[in-house]
mmCIF file of C-alpha atoms in Angstrom:
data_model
loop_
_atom_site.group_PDB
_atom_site.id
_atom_site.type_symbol
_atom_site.label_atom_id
_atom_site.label_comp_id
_atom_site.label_asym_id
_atom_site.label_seq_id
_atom_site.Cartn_x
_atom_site.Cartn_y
_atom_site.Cartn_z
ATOM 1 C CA UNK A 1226 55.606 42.176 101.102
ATOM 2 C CA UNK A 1227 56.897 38.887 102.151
ATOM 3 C CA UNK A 1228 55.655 35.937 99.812
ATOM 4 C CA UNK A 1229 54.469 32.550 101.753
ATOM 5 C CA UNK A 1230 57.748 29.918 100.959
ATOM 6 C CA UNK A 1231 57.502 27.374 99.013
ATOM 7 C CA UNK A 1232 58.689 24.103 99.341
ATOM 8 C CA UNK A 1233 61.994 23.480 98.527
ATOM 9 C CA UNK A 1234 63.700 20.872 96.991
ATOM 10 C CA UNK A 1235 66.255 19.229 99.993
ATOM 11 C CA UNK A 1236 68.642 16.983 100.155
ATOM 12 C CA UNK A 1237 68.564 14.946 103.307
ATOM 13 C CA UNK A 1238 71.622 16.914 105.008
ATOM 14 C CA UNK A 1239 69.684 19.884 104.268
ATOM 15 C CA UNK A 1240 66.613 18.434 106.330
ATOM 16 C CA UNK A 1241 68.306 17.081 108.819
ATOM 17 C CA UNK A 1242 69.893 20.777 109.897
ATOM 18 C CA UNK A 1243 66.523 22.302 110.512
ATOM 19 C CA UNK A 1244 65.297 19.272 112.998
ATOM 20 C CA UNK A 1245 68.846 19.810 114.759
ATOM 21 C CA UNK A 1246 68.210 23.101 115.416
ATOM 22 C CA UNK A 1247 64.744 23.232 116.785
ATOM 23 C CA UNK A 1248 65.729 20.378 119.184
ATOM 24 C CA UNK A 1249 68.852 21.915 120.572
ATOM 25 C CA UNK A 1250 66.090 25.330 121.091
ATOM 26 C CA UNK A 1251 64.019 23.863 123.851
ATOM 27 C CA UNK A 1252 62.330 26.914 124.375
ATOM 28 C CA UNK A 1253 60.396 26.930 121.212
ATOM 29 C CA UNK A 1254 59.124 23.532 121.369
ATOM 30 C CA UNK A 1255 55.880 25.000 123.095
ATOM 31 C CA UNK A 1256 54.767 26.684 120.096
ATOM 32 C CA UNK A 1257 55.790 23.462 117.782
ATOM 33 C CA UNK A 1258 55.021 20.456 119.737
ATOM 34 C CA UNK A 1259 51.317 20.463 121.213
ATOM 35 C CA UNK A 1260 51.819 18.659 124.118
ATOM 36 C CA UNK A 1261 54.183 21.013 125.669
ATOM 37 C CA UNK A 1262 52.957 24.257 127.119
ATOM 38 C CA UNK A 1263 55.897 25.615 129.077
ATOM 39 C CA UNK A 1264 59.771 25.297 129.202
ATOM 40 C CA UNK A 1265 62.343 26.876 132.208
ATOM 41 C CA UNK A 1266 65.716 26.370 132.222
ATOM 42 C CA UNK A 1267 67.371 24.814 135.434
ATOM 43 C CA UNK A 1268 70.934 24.808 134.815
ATOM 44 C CA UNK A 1269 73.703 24.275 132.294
ATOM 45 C CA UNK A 1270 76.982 22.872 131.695
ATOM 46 C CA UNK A 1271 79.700 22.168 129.103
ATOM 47 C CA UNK A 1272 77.788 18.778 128.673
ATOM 48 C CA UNK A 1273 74.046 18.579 129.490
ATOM 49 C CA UNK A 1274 71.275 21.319 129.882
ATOM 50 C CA UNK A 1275 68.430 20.647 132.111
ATOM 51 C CA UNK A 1276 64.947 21.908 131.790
ATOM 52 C CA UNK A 1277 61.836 21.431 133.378
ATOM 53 C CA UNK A 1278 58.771 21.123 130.749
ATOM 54 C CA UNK A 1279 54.720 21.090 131.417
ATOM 55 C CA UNK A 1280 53.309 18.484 128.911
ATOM 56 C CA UNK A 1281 49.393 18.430 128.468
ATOM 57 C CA UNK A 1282 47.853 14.778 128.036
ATOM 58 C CA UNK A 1283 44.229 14.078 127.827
ATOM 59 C CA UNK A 1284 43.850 17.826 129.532
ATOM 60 C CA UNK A 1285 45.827 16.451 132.245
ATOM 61 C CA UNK A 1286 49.406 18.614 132.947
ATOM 62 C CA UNK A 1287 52.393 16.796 134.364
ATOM 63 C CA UNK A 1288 55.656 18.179 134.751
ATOM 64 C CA UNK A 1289 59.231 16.834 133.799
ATOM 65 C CA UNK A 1290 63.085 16.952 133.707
ATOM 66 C CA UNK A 1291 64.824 16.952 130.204
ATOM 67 C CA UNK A 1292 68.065 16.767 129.984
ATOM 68 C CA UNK A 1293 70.202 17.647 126.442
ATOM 69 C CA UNK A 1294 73.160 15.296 126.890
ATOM 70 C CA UNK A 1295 75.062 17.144 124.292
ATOM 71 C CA UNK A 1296 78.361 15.746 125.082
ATOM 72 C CA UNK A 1297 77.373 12.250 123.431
ATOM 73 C CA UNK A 1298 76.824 11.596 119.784
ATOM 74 C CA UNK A 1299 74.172 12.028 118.938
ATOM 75 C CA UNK A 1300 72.883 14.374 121.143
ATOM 76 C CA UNK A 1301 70.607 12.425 123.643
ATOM 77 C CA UNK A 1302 67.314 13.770 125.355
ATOM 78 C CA UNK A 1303 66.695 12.259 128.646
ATOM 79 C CA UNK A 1304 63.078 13.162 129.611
ATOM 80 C CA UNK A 1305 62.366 12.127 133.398
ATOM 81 C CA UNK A 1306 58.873 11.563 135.198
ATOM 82 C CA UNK A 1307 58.157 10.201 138.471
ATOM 83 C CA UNK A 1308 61.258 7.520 138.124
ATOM 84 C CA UNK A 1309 61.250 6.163 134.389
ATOM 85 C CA UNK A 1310 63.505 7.423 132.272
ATOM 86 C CA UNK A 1311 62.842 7.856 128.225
ATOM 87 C CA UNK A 1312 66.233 8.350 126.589
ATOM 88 C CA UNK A 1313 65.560 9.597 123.067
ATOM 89 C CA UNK A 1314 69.042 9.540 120.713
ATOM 90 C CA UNK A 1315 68.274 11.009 117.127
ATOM 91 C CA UNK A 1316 69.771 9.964 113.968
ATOM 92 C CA UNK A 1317 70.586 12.307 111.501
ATOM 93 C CA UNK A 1318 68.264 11.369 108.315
ATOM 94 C CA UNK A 1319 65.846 12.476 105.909
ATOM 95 C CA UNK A 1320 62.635 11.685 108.347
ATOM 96 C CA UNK A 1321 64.453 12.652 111.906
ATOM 97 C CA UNK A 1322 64.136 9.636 112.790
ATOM 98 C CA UNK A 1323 64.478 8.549 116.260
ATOM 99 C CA UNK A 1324 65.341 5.791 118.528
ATOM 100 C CA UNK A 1325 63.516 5.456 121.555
ATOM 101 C CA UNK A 1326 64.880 3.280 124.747
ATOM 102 C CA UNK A 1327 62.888 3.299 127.689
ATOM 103 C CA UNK A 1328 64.098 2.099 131.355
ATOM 104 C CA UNK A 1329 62.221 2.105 134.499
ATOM 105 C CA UNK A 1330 63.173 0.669 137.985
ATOM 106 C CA UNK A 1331 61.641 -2.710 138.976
ATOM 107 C CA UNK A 1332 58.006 -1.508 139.795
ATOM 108 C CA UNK A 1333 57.553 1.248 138.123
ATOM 109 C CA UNK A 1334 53.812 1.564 136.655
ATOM 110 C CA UNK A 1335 54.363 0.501 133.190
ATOM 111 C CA UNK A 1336 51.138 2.565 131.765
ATOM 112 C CA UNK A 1337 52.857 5.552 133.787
ATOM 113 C CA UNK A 1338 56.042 5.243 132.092
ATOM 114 C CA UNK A 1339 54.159 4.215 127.980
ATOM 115 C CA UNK A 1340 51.867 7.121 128.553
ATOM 116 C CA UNK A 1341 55.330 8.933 129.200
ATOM 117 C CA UNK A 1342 56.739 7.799 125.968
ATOM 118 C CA UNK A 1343 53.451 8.480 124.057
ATOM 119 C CA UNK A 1344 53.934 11.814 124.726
ATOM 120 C CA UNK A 1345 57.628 11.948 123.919
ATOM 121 C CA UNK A 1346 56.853 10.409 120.221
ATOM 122 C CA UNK A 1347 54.391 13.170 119.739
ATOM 123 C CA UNK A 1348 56.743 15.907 120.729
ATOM 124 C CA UNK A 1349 59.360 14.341 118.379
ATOM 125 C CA UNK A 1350 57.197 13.999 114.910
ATOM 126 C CA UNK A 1351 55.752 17.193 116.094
ATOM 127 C CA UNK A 1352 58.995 18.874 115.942
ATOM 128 C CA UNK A 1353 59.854 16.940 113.198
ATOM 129 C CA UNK A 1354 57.375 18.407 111.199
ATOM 130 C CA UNK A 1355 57.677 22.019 112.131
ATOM 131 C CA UNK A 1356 61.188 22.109 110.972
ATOM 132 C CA UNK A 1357 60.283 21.175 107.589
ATOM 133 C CA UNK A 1358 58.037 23.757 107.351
ATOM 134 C CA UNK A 1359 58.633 26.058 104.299
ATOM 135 C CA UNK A 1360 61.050 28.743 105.261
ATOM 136 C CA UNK A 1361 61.890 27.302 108.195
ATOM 137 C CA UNK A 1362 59.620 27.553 111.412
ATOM 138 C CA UNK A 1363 60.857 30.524 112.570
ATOM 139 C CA UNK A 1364 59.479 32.388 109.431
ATOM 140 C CA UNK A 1365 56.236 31.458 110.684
ATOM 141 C CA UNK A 1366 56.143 32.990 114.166
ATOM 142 C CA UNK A 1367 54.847 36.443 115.299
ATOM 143 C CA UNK A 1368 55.186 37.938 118.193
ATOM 144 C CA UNK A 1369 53.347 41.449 119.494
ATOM 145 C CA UNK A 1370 53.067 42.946 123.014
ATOM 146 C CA UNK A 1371 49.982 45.414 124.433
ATOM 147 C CA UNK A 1372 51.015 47.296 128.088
ATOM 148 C CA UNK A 1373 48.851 49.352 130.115
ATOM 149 C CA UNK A 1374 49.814 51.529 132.989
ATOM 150 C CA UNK A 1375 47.827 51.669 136.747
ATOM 151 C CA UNK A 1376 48.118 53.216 139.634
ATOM 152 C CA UNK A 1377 46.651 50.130 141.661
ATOM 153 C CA UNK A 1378 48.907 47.362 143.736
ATOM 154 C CA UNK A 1379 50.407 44.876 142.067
ATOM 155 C CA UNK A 1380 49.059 42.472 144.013
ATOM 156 C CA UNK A 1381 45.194 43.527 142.957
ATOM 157 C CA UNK A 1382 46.202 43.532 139.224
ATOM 158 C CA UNK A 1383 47.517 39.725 139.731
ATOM 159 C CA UNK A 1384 44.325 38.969 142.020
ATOM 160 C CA UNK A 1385 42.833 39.382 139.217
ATOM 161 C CA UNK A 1386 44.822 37.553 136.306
ATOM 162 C CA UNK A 1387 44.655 34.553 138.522
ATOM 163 C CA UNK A 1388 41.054 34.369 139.232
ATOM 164 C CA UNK A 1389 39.094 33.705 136.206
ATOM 165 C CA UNK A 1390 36.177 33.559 138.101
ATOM 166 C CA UNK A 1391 36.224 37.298 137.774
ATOM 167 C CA UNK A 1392 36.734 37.403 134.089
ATOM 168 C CA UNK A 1393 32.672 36.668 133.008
ATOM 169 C CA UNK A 1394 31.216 39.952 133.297
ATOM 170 C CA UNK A 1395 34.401 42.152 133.966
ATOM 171 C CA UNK A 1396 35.586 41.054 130.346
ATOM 172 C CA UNK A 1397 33.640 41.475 127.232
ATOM 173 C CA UNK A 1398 34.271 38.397 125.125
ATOM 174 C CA UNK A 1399 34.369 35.931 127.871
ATOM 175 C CA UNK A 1400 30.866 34.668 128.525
ATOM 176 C CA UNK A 1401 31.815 31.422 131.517
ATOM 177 C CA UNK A 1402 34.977 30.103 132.781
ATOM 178 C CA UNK A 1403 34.923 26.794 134.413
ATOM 179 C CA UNK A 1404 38.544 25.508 135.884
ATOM 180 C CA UNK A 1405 40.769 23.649 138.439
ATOM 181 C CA UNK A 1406 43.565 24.831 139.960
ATOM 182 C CA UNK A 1407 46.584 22.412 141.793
ATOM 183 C CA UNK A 1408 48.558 23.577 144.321
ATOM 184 C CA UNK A 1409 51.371 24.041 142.120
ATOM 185 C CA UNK A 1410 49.597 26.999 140.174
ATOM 186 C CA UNK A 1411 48.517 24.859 136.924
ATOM 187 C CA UNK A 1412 45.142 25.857 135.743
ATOM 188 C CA UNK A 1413 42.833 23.565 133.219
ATOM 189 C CA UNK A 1414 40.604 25.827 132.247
ATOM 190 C CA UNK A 1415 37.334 25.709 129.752
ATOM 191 C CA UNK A 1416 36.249 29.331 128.502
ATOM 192 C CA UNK A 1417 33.296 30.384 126.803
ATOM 193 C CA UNK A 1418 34.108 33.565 124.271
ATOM 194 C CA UNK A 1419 31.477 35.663 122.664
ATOM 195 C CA UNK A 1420 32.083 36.297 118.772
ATOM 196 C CA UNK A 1421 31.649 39.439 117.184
ATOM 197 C CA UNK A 1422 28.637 37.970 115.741
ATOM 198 C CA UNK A 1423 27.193 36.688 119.216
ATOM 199 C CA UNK A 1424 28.384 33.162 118.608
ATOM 200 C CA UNK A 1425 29.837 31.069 121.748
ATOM 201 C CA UNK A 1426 33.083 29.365 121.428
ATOM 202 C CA UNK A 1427 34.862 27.220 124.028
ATOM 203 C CA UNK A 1428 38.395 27.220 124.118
ATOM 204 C CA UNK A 1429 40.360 24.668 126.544
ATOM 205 C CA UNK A 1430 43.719 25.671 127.756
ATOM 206 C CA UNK A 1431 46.107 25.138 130.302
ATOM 207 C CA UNK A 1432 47.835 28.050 132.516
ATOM 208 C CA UNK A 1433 50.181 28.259 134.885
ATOM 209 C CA UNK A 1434 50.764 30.784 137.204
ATOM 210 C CA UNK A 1435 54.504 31.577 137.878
ATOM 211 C CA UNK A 1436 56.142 33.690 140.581
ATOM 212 C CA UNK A 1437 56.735 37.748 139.829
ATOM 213 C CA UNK A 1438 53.156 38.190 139.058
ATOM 214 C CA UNK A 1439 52.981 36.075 135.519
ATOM 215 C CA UNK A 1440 50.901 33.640 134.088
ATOM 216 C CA UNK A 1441 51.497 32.056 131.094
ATOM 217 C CA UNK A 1442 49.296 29.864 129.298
ATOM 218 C CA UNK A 1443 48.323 27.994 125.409
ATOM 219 C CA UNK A 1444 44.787 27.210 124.233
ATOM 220 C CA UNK A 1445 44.375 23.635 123.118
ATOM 221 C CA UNK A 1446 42.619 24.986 119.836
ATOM 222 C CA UNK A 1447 43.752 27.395 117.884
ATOM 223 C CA UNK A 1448 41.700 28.984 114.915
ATOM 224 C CA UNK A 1449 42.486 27.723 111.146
ATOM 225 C CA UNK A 1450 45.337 30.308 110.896
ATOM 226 C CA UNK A 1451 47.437 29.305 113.440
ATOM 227 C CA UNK A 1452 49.335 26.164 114.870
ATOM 228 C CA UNK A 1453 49.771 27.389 117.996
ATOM 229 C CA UNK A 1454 49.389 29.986 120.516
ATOM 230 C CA UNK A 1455 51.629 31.368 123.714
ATOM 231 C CA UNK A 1456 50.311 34.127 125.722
ATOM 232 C CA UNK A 1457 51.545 35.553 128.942
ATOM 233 C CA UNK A 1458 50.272 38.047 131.228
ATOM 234 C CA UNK A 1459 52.393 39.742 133.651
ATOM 235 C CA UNK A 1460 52.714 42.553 136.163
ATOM 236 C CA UNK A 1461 55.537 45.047 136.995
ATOM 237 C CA UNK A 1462 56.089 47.569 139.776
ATOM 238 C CA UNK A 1463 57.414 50.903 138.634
ATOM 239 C CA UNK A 1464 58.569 53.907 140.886
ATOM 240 C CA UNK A 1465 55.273 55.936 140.363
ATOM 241 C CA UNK A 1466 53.012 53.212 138.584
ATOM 242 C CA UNK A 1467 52.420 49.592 137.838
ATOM 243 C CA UNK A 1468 52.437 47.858 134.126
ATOM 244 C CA UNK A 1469 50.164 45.198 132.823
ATOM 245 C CA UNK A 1470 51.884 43.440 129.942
ATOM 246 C CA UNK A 1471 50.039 40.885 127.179
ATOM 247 C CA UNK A 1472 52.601 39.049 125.028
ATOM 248 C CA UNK A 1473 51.528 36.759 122.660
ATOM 249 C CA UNK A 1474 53.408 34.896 120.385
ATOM 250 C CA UNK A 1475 51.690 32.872 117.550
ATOM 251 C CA UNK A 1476 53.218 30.034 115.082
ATOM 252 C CA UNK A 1477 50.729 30.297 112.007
ATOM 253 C CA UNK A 1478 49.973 27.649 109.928
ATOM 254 C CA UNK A 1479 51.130 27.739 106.428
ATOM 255 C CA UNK A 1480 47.892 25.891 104.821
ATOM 256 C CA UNK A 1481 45.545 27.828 107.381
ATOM 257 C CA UNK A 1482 46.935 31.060 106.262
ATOM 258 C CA UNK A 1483 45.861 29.929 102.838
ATOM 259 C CA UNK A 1484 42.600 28.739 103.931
ATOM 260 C CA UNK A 1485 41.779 32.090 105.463
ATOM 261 C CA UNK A 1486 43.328 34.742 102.844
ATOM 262 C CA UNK A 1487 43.399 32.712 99.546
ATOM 263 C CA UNK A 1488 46.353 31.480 97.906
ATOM 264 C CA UNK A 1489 48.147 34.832 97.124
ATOM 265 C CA UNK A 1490 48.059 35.588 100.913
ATOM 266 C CA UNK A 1491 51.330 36.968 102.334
ATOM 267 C CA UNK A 1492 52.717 36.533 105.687
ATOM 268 C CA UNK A 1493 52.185 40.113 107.010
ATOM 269 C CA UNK A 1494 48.463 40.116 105.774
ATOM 270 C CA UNK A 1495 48.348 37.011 108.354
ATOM 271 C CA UNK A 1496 49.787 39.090 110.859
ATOM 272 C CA UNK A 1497 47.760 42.311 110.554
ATOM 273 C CA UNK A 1498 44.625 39.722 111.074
ATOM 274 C CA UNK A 1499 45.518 38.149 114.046
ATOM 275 C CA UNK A 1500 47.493 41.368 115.916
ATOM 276 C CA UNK A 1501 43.939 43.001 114.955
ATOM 277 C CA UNK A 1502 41.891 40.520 116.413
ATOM 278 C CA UNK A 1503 43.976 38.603 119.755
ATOM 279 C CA UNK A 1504 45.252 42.179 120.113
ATOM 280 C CA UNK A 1505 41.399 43.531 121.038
ATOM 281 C CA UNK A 1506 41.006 40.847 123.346
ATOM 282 C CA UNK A 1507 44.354 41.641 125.057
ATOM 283 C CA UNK A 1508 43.807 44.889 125.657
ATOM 284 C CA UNK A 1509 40.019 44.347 126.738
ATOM 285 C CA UNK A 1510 41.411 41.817 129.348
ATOM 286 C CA UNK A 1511 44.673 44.101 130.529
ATOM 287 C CA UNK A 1512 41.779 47.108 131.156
ATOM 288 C CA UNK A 1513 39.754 45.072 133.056
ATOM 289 C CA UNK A 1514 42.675 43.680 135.212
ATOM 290 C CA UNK A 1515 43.419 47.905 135.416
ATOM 291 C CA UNK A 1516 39.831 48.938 136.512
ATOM 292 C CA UNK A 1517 39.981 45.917 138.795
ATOM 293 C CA UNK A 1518 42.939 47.245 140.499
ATOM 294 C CA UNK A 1519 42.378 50.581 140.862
ATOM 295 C CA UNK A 1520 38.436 49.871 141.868
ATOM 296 C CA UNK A 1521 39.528 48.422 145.153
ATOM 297 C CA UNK A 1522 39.281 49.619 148.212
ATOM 298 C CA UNK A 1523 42.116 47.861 149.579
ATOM 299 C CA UNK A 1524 45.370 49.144 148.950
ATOM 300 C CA UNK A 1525 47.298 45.814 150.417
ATOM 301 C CA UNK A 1526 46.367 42.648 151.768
ATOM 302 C CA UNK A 1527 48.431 40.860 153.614
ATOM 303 C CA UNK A 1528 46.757 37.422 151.954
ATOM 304 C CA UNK A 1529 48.330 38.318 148.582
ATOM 305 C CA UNK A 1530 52.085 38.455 149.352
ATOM 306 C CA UNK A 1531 55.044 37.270 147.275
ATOM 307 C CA UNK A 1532 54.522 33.637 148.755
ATOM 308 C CA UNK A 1533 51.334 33.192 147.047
ATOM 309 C CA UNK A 1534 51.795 34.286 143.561
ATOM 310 C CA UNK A 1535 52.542 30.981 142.408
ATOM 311 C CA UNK A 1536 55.313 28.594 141.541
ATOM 312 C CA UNK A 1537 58.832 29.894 140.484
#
């Protein structure tokens, strides 16, 4: 069994490595920086990589260009919104600290482009933080998959992904879904779960649904155990079938895990709980997408082509 890590005694080099390394992995920042619930790469050369990122803000979603600039010293992040520009330069310390320089052209909405560095501060000591973490952050994430095979269309099995207005009675643990939908595929969505014990729960989270039949998407509140949860749902055609495919990945939270299982707990007795629990509710929603599909009595509709299955 794996014990929980302690905390080490580090030198400030020894710090400063860790926060290097979970800026330079842009990818992970959704699962260790709240406000961001998706990352895509755009493009990449010897000096900067550019990403578009979905930040969450008072349940509001807006998306933006970062740019790693790693060709200056030290690496600069370049996060851009609507005009304004945050540069973010970090130094190499005990604390991570950062600089911050903000430039806008003449007229730019300044509460536009401070709400934009709010948001970038948070990411930072967010990220800050996780990279102390005991062990290292990565030694706190867990990852599982559930897949289930149908014979119905693709399109059906996404039909019904996307709509959570079909979710309340064709899902066992979700009692109401209320949400908005832009025209760019990002969904704010409240959701009412039933507990084992017949308690109600509402969960806030943000999805967005992304071209080749996925949807991926982060709760706003996790329980105790966790920091943090990704999920995805996607679809895949096969020569004789279809798959539906959960993946969830979860950063737990060293103090939660604790909390929850006492002081002796061990990582992979944290694991077992929540792959036992989110994994039920996976696999409740990915047969309900199946008996969805393959109840219809259409086997195509023209209405659900490739065009409309979301953003890229």
């Amino acid at each position: 069994m794996t014990a929980l890590p302690s905390h080490p005694a580090a030198s400030a080099r020894s710090v400063a490595r860790p926060v290097d390394r979970i800026l330079a992995d842009v990818h992970s920042w959704p699962l260790f920086a709240g406000p961001v619930i998706h990352t895509r790469a755009l493009a990449a050369t010897d000096d900067v990589e550019t990403f578009e990122l979905w930040l969450e803000q008072d349940r509001s979603v807006r998306s933006v260009v970062l740019e790693r600039r790693t060709s200056e010293v030290p690496t600069a992040l370049v996060f851009r919104a609507d005009g304004p520009a945050t540069v973010v330069r970090y130094r190499d310390d005990l604390a991570g600290a950062v600089d911050i320089e903000t430039t806008a052209p003449a007229g730019t909405d300044t509460g536009a482009t401070a709400s934009l560095e709010i948001v970038v501060r948070r990411i930072l000591t967010e990220l800050a933080e996780s990279a102390a973490l005991p062990g290292g952050p990565g030694a706190w994430v867990y990852t599982f998959e559930d897949v289930v095979r149908t014979h119905g269309s693709v399109g059906d099995v996404f039909e019904f992904l996307r709509r959570l207005e079909l979710w309340p009675g064709g899902i066992a643990h979700v009692h109401e879904v209320d949400y908005d939908e832009d025209d760019d595929g990002v969904q704010t969505v409240s959701t009412t779960v039933l507990g084992d014990d017949g308690t109600r729960h509402r969960i806030p989270s943000i999805r967005i649904c992304l071209r080749q039949a996925r949807v991926v998407y982060k709760p706003l509140t996790v329980p105790p155990i966790a920091r943090a949860h990704l999920g995805q749902w996607s679809v895949e055609q096969h020569a004789d079938s279809v798959t539906i495919t959960g993946r969830h990945t979860i950063a737990l939270d060293p103090a939660g895990v604790r909390q929850v299982l006492g002081a002796d707990a061990t990582i992979e007795a944290a694991t077992r709980l929540v792959r036992s629990a989110l994994g039920k509710h996976s696999l409740d929603t990915l047969d309900a997408a199946k008996s969805f599909a393959e109840n219809s009595l259409r086997s195509h509709d023209p209405a659900l082509s490739w065009d409309r299955l979301g953003t890229s």
